[in-house]
Short mmCIF file of C-alpha atoms in Angstrom, two decimals:
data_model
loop_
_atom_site.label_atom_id
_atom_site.label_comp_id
_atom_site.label_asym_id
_atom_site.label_seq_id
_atom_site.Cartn_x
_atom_site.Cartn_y
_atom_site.Cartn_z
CA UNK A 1 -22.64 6.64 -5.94
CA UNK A 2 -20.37 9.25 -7.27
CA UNK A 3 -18.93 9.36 -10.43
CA UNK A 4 -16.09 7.90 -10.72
CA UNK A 5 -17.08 4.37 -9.28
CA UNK A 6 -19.93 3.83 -11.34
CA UNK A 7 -19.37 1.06 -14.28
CA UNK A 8 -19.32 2.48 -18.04
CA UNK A 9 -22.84 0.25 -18.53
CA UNK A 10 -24.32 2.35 -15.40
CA UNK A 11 -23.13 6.11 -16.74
CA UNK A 12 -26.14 7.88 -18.07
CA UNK A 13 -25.65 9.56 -21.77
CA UNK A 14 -25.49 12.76 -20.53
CA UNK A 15 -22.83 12.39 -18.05
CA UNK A 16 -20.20 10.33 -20.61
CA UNK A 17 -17.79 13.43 -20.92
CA UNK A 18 -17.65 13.72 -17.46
CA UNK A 19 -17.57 9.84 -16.67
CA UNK A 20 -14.83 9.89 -19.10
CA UNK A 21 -12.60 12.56 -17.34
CA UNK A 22 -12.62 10.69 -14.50
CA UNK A 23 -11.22 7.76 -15.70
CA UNK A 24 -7.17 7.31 -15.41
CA UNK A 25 -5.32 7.28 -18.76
CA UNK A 26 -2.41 6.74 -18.00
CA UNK A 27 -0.77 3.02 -19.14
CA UNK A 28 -1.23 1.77 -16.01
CA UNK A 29 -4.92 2.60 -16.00
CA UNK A 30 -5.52 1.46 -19.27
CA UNK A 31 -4.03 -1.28 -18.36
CA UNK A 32 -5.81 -2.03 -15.63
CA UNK A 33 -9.31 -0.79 -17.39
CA UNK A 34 -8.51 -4.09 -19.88
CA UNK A 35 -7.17 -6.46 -17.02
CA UNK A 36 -10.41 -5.50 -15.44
CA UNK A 37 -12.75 -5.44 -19.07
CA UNK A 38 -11.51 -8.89 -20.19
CA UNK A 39 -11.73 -10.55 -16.31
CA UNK A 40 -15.16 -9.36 -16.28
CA UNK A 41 -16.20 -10.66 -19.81
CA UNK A 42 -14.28 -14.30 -18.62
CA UNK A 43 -15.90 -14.89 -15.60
CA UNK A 44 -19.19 -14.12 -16.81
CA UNK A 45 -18.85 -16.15 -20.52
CA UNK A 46 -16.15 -18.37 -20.16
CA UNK A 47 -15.52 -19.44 -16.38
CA UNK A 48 -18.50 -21.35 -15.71
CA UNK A 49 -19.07 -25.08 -15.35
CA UNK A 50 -21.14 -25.75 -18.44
CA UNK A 51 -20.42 -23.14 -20.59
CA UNK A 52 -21.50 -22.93 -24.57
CA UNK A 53 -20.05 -21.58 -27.78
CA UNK A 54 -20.88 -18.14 -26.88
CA UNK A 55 -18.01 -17.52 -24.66
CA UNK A 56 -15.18 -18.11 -28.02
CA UNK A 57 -18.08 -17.15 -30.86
CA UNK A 58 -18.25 -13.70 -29.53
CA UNK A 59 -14.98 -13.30 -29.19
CA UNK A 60 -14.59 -14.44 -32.94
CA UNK A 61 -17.04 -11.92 -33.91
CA UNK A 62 -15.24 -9.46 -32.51
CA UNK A 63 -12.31 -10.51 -34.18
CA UNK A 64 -13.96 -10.42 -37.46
CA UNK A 65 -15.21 -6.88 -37.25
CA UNK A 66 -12.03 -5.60 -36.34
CA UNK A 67 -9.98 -6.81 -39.26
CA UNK A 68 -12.71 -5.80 -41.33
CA UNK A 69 -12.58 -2.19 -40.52
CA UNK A 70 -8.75 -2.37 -40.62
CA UNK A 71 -8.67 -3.68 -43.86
CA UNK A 72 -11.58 -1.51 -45.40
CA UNK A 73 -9.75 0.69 -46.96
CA UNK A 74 -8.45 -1.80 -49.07
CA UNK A 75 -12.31 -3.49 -49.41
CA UNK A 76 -13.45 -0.26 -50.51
CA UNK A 77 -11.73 -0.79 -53.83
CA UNK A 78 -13.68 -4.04 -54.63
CA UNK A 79 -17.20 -1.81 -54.52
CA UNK A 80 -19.95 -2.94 -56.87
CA UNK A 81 -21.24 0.07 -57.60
CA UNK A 82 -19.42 3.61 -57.51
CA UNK A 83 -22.69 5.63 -56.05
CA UNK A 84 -24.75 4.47 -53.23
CA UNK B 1 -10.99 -15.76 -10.54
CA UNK B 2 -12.18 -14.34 -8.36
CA UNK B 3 -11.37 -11.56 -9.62
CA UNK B 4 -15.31 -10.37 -10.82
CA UNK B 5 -16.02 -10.63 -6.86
CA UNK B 6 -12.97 -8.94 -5.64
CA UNK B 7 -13.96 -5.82 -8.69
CA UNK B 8 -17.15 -5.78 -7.24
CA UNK B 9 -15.74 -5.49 -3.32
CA UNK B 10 -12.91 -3.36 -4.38
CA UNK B 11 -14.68 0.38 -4.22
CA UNK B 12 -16.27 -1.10 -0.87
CA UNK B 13 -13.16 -2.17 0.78
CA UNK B 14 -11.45 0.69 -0.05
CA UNK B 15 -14.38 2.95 1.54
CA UNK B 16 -14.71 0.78 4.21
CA UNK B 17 -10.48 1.95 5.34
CA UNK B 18 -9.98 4.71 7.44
CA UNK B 19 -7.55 6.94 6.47
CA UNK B 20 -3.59 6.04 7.10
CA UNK B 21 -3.18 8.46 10.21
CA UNK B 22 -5.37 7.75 12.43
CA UNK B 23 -3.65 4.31 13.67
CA UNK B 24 -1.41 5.59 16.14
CA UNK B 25 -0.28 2.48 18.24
CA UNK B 26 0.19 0.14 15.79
CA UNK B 27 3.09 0.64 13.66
CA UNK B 28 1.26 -0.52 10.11
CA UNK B 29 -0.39 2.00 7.85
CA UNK B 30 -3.67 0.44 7.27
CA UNK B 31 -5.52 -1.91 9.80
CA UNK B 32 -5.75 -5.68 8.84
CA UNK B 33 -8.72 -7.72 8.30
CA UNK B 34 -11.22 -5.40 7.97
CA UNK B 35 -13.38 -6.03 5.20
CA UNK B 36 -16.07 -9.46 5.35
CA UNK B 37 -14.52 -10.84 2.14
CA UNK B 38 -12.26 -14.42 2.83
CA UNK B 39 -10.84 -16.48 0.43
CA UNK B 40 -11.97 -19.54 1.75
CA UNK B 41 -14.34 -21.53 1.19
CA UNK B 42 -14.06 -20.62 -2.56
CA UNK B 43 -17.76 -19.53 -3.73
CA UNK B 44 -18.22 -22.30 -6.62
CA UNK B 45 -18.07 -21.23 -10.19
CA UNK B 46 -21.57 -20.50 -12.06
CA UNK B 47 -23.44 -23.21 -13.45
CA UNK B 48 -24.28 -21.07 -16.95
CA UNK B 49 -22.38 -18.47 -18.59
CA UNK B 50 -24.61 -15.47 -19.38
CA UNK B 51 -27.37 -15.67 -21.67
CA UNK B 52 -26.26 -15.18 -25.39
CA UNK B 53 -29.26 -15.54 -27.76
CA UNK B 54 -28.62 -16.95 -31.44
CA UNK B 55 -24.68 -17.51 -29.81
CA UNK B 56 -23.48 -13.99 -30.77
CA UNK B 57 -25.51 -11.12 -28.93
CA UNK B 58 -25.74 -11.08 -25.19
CA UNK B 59 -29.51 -11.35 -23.92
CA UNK B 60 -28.60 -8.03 -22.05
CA UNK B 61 -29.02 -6.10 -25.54
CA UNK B 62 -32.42 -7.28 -26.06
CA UNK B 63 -33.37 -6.67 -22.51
CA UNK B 64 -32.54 -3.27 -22.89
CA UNK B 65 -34.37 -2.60 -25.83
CA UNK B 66 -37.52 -4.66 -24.60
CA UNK B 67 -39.57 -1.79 -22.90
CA UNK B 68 -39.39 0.52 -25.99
CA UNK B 69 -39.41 -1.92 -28.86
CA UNK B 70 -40.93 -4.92 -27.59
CA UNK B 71 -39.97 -8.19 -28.63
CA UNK B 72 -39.63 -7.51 -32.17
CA UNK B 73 -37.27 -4.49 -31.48
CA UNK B 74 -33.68 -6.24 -32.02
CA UNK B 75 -34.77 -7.97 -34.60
CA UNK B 76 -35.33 -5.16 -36.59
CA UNK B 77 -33.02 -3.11 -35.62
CA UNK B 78 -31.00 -5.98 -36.76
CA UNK B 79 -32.40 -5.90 -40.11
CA UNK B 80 -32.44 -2.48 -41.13
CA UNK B 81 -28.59 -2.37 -39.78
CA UNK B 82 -27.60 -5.57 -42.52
CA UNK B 83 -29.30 -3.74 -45.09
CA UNK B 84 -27.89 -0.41 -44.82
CA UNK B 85 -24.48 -1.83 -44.71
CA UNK B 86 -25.10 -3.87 -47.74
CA UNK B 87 -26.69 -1.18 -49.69
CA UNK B 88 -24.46 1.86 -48.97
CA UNK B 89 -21.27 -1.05 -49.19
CA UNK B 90 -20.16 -0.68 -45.77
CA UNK B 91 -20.22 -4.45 -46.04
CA UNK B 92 -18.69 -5.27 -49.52
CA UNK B 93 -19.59 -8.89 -50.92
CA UNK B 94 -17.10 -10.21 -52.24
CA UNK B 95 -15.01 -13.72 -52.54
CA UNK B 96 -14.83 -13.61 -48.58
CA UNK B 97 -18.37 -13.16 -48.26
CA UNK B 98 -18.72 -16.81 -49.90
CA UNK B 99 -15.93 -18.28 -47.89
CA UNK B 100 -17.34 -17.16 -44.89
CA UNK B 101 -20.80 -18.83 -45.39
CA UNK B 102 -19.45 -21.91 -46.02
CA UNK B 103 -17.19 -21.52 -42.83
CA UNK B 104 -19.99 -20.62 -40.68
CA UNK B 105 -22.45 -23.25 -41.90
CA UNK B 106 -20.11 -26.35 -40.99
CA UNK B 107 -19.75 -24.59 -37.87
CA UNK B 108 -23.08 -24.32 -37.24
CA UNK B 109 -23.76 -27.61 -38.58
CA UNK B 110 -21.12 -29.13 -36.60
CA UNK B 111 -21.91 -27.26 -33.35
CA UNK B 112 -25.51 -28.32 -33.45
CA UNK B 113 -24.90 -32.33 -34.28
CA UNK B 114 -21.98 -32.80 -31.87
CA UNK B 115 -22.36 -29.72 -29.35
CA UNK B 116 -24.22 -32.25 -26.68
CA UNK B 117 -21.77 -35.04 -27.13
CA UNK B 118 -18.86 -33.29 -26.18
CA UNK B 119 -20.36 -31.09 -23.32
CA UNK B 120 -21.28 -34.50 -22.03
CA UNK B 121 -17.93 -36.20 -22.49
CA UNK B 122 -16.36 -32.47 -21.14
CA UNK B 123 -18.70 -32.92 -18.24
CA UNK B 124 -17.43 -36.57 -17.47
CA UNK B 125 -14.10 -35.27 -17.50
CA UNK B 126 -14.87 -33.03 -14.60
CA UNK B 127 -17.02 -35.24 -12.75
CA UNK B 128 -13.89 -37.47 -12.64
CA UNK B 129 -11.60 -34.53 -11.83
CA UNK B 130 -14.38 -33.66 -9.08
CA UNK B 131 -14.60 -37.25 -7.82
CA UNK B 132 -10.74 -37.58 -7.49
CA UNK B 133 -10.55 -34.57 -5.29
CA UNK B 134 -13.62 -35.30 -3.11
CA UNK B 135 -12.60 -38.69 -3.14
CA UNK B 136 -9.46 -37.78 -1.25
CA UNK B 137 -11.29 -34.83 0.88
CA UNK B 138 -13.53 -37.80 2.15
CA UNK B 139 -10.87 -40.31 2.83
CA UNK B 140 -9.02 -37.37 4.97
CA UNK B 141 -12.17 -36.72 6.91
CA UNK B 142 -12.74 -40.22 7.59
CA UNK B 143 -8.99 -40.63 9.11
CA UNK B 144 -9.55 -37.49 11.24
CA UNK B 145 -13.02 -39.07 12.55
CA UNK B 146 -11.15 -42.05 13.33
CA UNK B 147 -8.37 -40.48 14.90
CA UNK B 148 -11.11 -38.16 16.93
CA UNK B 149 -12.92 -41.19 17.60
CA UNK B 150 -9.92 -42.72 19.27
CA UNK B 151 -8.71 -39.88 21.46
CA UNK B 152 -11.88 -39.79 23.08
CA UNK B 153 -11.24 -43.26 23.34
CA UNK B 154 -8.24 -42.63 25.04
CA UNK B 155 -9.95 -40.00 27.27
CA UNK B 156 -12.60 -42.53 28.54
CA UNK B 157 -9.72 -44.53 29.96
CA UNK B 158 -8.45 -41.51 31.49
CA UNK B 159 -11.45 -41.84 33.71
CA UNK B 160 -10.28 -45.55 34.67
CA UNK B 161 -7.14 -44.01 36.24
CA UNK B 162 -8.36 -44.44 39.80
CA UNK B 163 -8.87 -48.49 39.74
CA UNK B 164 -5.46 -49.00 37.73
CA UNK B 165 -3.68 -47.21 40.82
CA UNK B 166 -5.61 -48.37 43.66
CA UNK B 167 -4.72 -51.93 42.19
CA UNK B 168 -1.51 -50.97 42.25
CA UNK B 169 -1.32 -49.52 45.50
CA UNK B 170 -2.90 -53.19 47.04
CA UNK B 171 -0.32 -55.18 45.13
CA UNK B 172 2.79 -52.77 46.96
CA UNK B 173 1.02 -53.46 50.12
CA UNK B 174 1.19 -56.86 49.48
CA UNK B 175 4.59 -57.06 48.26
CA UNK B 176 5.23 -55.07 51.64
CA UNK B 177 3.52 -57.74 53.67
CA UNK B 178 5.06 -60.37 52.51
CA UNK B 179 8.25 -58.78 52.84
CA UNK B 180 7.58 -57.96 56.41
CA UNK B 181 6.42 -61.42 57.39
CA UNK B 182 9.35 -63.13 55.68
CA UNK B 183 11.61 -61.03 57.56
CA UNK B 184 9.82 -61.81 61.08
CA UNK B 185 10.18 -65.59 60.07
CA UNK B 186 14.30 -64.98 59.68
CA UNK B 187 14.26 -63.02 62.85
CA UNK B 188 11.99 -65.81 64.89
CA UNK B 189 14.42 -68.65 63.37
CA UNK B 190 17.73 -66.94 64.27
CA UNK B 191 16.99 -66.12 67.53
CA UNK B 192 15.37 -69.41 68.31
CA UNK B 193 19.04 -70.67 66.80
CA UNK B 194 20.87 -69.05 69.62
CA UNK B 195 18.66 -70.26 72.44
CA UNK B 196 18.83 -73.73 71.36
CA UNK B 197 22.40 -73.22 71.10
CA UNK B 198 22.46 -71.93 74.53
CA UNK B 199 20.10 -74.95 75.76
CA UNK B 200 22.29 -77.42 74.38
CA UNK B 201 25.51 -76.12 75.60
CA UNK B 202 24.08 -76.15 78.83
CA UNK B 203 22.65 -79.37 78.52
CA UNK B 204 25.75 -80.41 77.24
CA UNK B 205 28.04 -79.32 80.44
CA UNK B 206 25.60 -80.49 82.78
CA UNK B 207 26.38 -84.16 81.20
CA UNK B 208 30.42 -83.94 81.00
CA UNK B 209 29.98 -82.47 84.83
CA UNK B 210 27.97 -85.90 85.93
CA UNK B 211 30.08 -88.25 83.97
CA UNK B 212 33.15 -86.71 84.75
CA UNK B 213 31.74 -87.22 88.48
CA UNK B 214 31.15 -90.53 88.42
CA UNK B 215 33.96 -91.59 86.38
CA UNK B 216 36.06 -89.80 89.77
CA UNK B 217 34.12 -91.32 92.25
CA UNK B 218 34.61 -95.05 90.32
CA UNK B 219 37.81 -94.05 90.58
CA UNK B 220 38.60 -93.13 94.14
CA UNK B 221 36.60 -96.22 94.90
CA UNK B 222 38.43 -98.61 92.77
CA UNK B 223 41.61 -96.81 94.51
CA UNK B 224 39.95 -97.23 97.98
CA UNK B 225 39.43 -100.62 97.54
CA UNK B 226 43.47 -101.82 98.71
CA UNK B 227 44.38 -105.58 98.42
CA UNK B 228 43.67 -106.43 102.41
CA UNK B 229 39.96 -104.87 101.85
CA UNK B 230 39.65 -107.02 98.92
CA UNK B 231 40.23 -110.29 100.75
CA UNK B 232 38.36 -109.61 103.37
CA UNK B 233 35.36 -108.50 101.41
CA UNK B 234 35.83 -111.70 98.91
CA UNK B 235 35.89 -114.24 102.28
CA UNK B 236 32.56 -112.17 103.68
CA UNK B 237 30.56 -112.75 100.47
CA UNK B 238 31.95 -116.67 100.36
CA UNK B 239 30.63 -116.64 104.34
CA UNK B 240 27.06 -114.90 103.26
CA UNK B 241 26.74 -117.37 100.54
CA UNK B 242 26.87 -120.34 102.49
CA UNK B 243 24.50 -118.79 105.15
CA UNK B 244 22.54 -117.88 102.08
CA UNK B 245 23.00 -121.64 100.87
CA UNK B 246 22.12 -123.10 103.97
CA UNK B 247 18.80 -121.11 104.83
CA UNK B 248 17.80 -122.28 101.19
CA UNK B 249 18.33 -125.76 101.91
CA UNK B 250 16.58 -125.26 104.85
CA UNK B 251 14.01 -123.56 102.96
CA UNK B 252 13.69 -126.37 100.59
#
């Protein structure tokens, strides 16, 4: 279908910049882009009848990589070694 | 909720309305009830979430990597990712590093010795919650059956409607009948009253007319009969009874 309905997991490389300028920015969009992001992630992972630890663990994960990279400017101090 | 489906529908509903201006007679901007999609009956939630191999990486990734790499491909894509972070330090080890391990293995640990005993007990749980609701579904069905059963009951008699009113139609003509006869009984008696009456009365005069008759003839005869007539009749009968006495002694 055209362009702007297509899903970000069904954009081709190429067209990202112009899948990208489609897409609404504005707070209400972004908004809805994470209203629609985290319903979709629920009802596949978490909103089932016999789910298992994937549905939190993942979420965990994520959770741990992003307070790593906001604290890694302070981790970067504890290096081992000063050249890599 | 719903609200995977309803993202899914969404771009299709919305192609599927025409646009605002072309409804002239009815005084709403979009027409009503146009797409397939109803709320009810709920579809039921999924049995399984997606697949997530080793818990943290959806089995999408690998999937997606299969027809290049093989099985094998993740994996070491996996490995060579760990071990450039740890050797360039994008990933420092450091006092976390420790903490975390021991965080994650009694998490592991704990997930894999008691993960099956609580799904089962969370799985009771619903079962119950399931078997409350259907429980009550069922009961409501059953008193609508009933109730269906019983109007149809009631309709069957319907049918009997004819009999009940033709009996009641013979028991009026009865009532009538009787009614009727009763009154030709009081009508017969009454009148049968006056002509007896009438009867009588006649009876009655002709009787006072005769006795009053013979009481004036007795009378007039008693009257008639003066003092001379009764001497002379007294001396006749003495003269007949001794002719009468003397032919019976002759006779004897």
């Amino acid at each position: 279908g055209p362009l702007s309905d297509r899903r970000l997991m069904e954009v081709k490389l190429g067209e990202l910049p112009a899948w990208l300028a489609t897409r609404d920015f504005s707070p209400q969009g972004l908004l809805g882009g994470l209203q629609k992001a985290w319903s979709s992630y629920y009802n596949k992972y978490i909103n089932v009848k016999r789910g298992g630890p994937a549905g939190i663990s993942m979420l965990l994960a994520g959770y741990c990589l992003l307070s790593y990279s906001w604290n890694y400017q302070h981790i970067k101090r504890h290096r081992w070694r000063k050249y890599h | 909720m719903l609200s995977r489906l309803l993202l899914r529908a969404a771009p299709a509903a919305l192609r599927s309305l025409p646009p605002p201006g072309a409804v002239g007679v009815l005084h709403a901007t979009r027409p009503l009830h146009t797409t397939q999609q109803s709320w009810a009956p709920l579809p039921p939630l999924p049995e399984k979430g997606g697949e997530v191999r080793h818990g943290l990486i959806p089995e999408e990734f690998f999937q997606f990597l299969y027809p290049k790499t093989g099985v094998t491909g993740p994996y070491m894509l996996g490995t060579g990712l760990v071990l450039y972070l740890l050797s360039k330090e994008i990933y420092v080890v450091n006092h976390e590093t420790v903490a975390a391990a021991c965080i994650l293995s009694v998490i592991i640990y704990g997930v894999k010795r008691f993960g099956s005993d609580v799904a089962a007990f969370a799985d009771k749980l619903n079962e119950e919650k399931i078997a409350k609701a259907s429980a009550v579904k069922n009961e409501a069905i059953r008193d609508l059956e009933t109730a269906i059963e019983a109007e149809k009951k009631e309709q069957w008699r319907v049918e009997g409607r004819s009999y009940l009113f033709d009996a009641k139609r013979n028991n009026v003509a009865m009532l009538l009948e009787t009614n009727y006869r009763e009154r030709l009984l009081m009508v017969y008696n009454e009148v049968k009253k006056r002509l007896d009456y009438q009867v009588a009365m006649q009876n009655l005069k002709r009787q006072k007319e005769q006795d009053h008759m013979i009481q004036w003839v007795e009378k007039n005869v008693i009257q008639s009969i003066t003092p001379q007539q009764q001497k002379e009749s007294i001396a006749k009968c003495i003269l007949d009874l001794k002719a009468l006495s003397k032919s019976a002694q002759a006779a004897v």
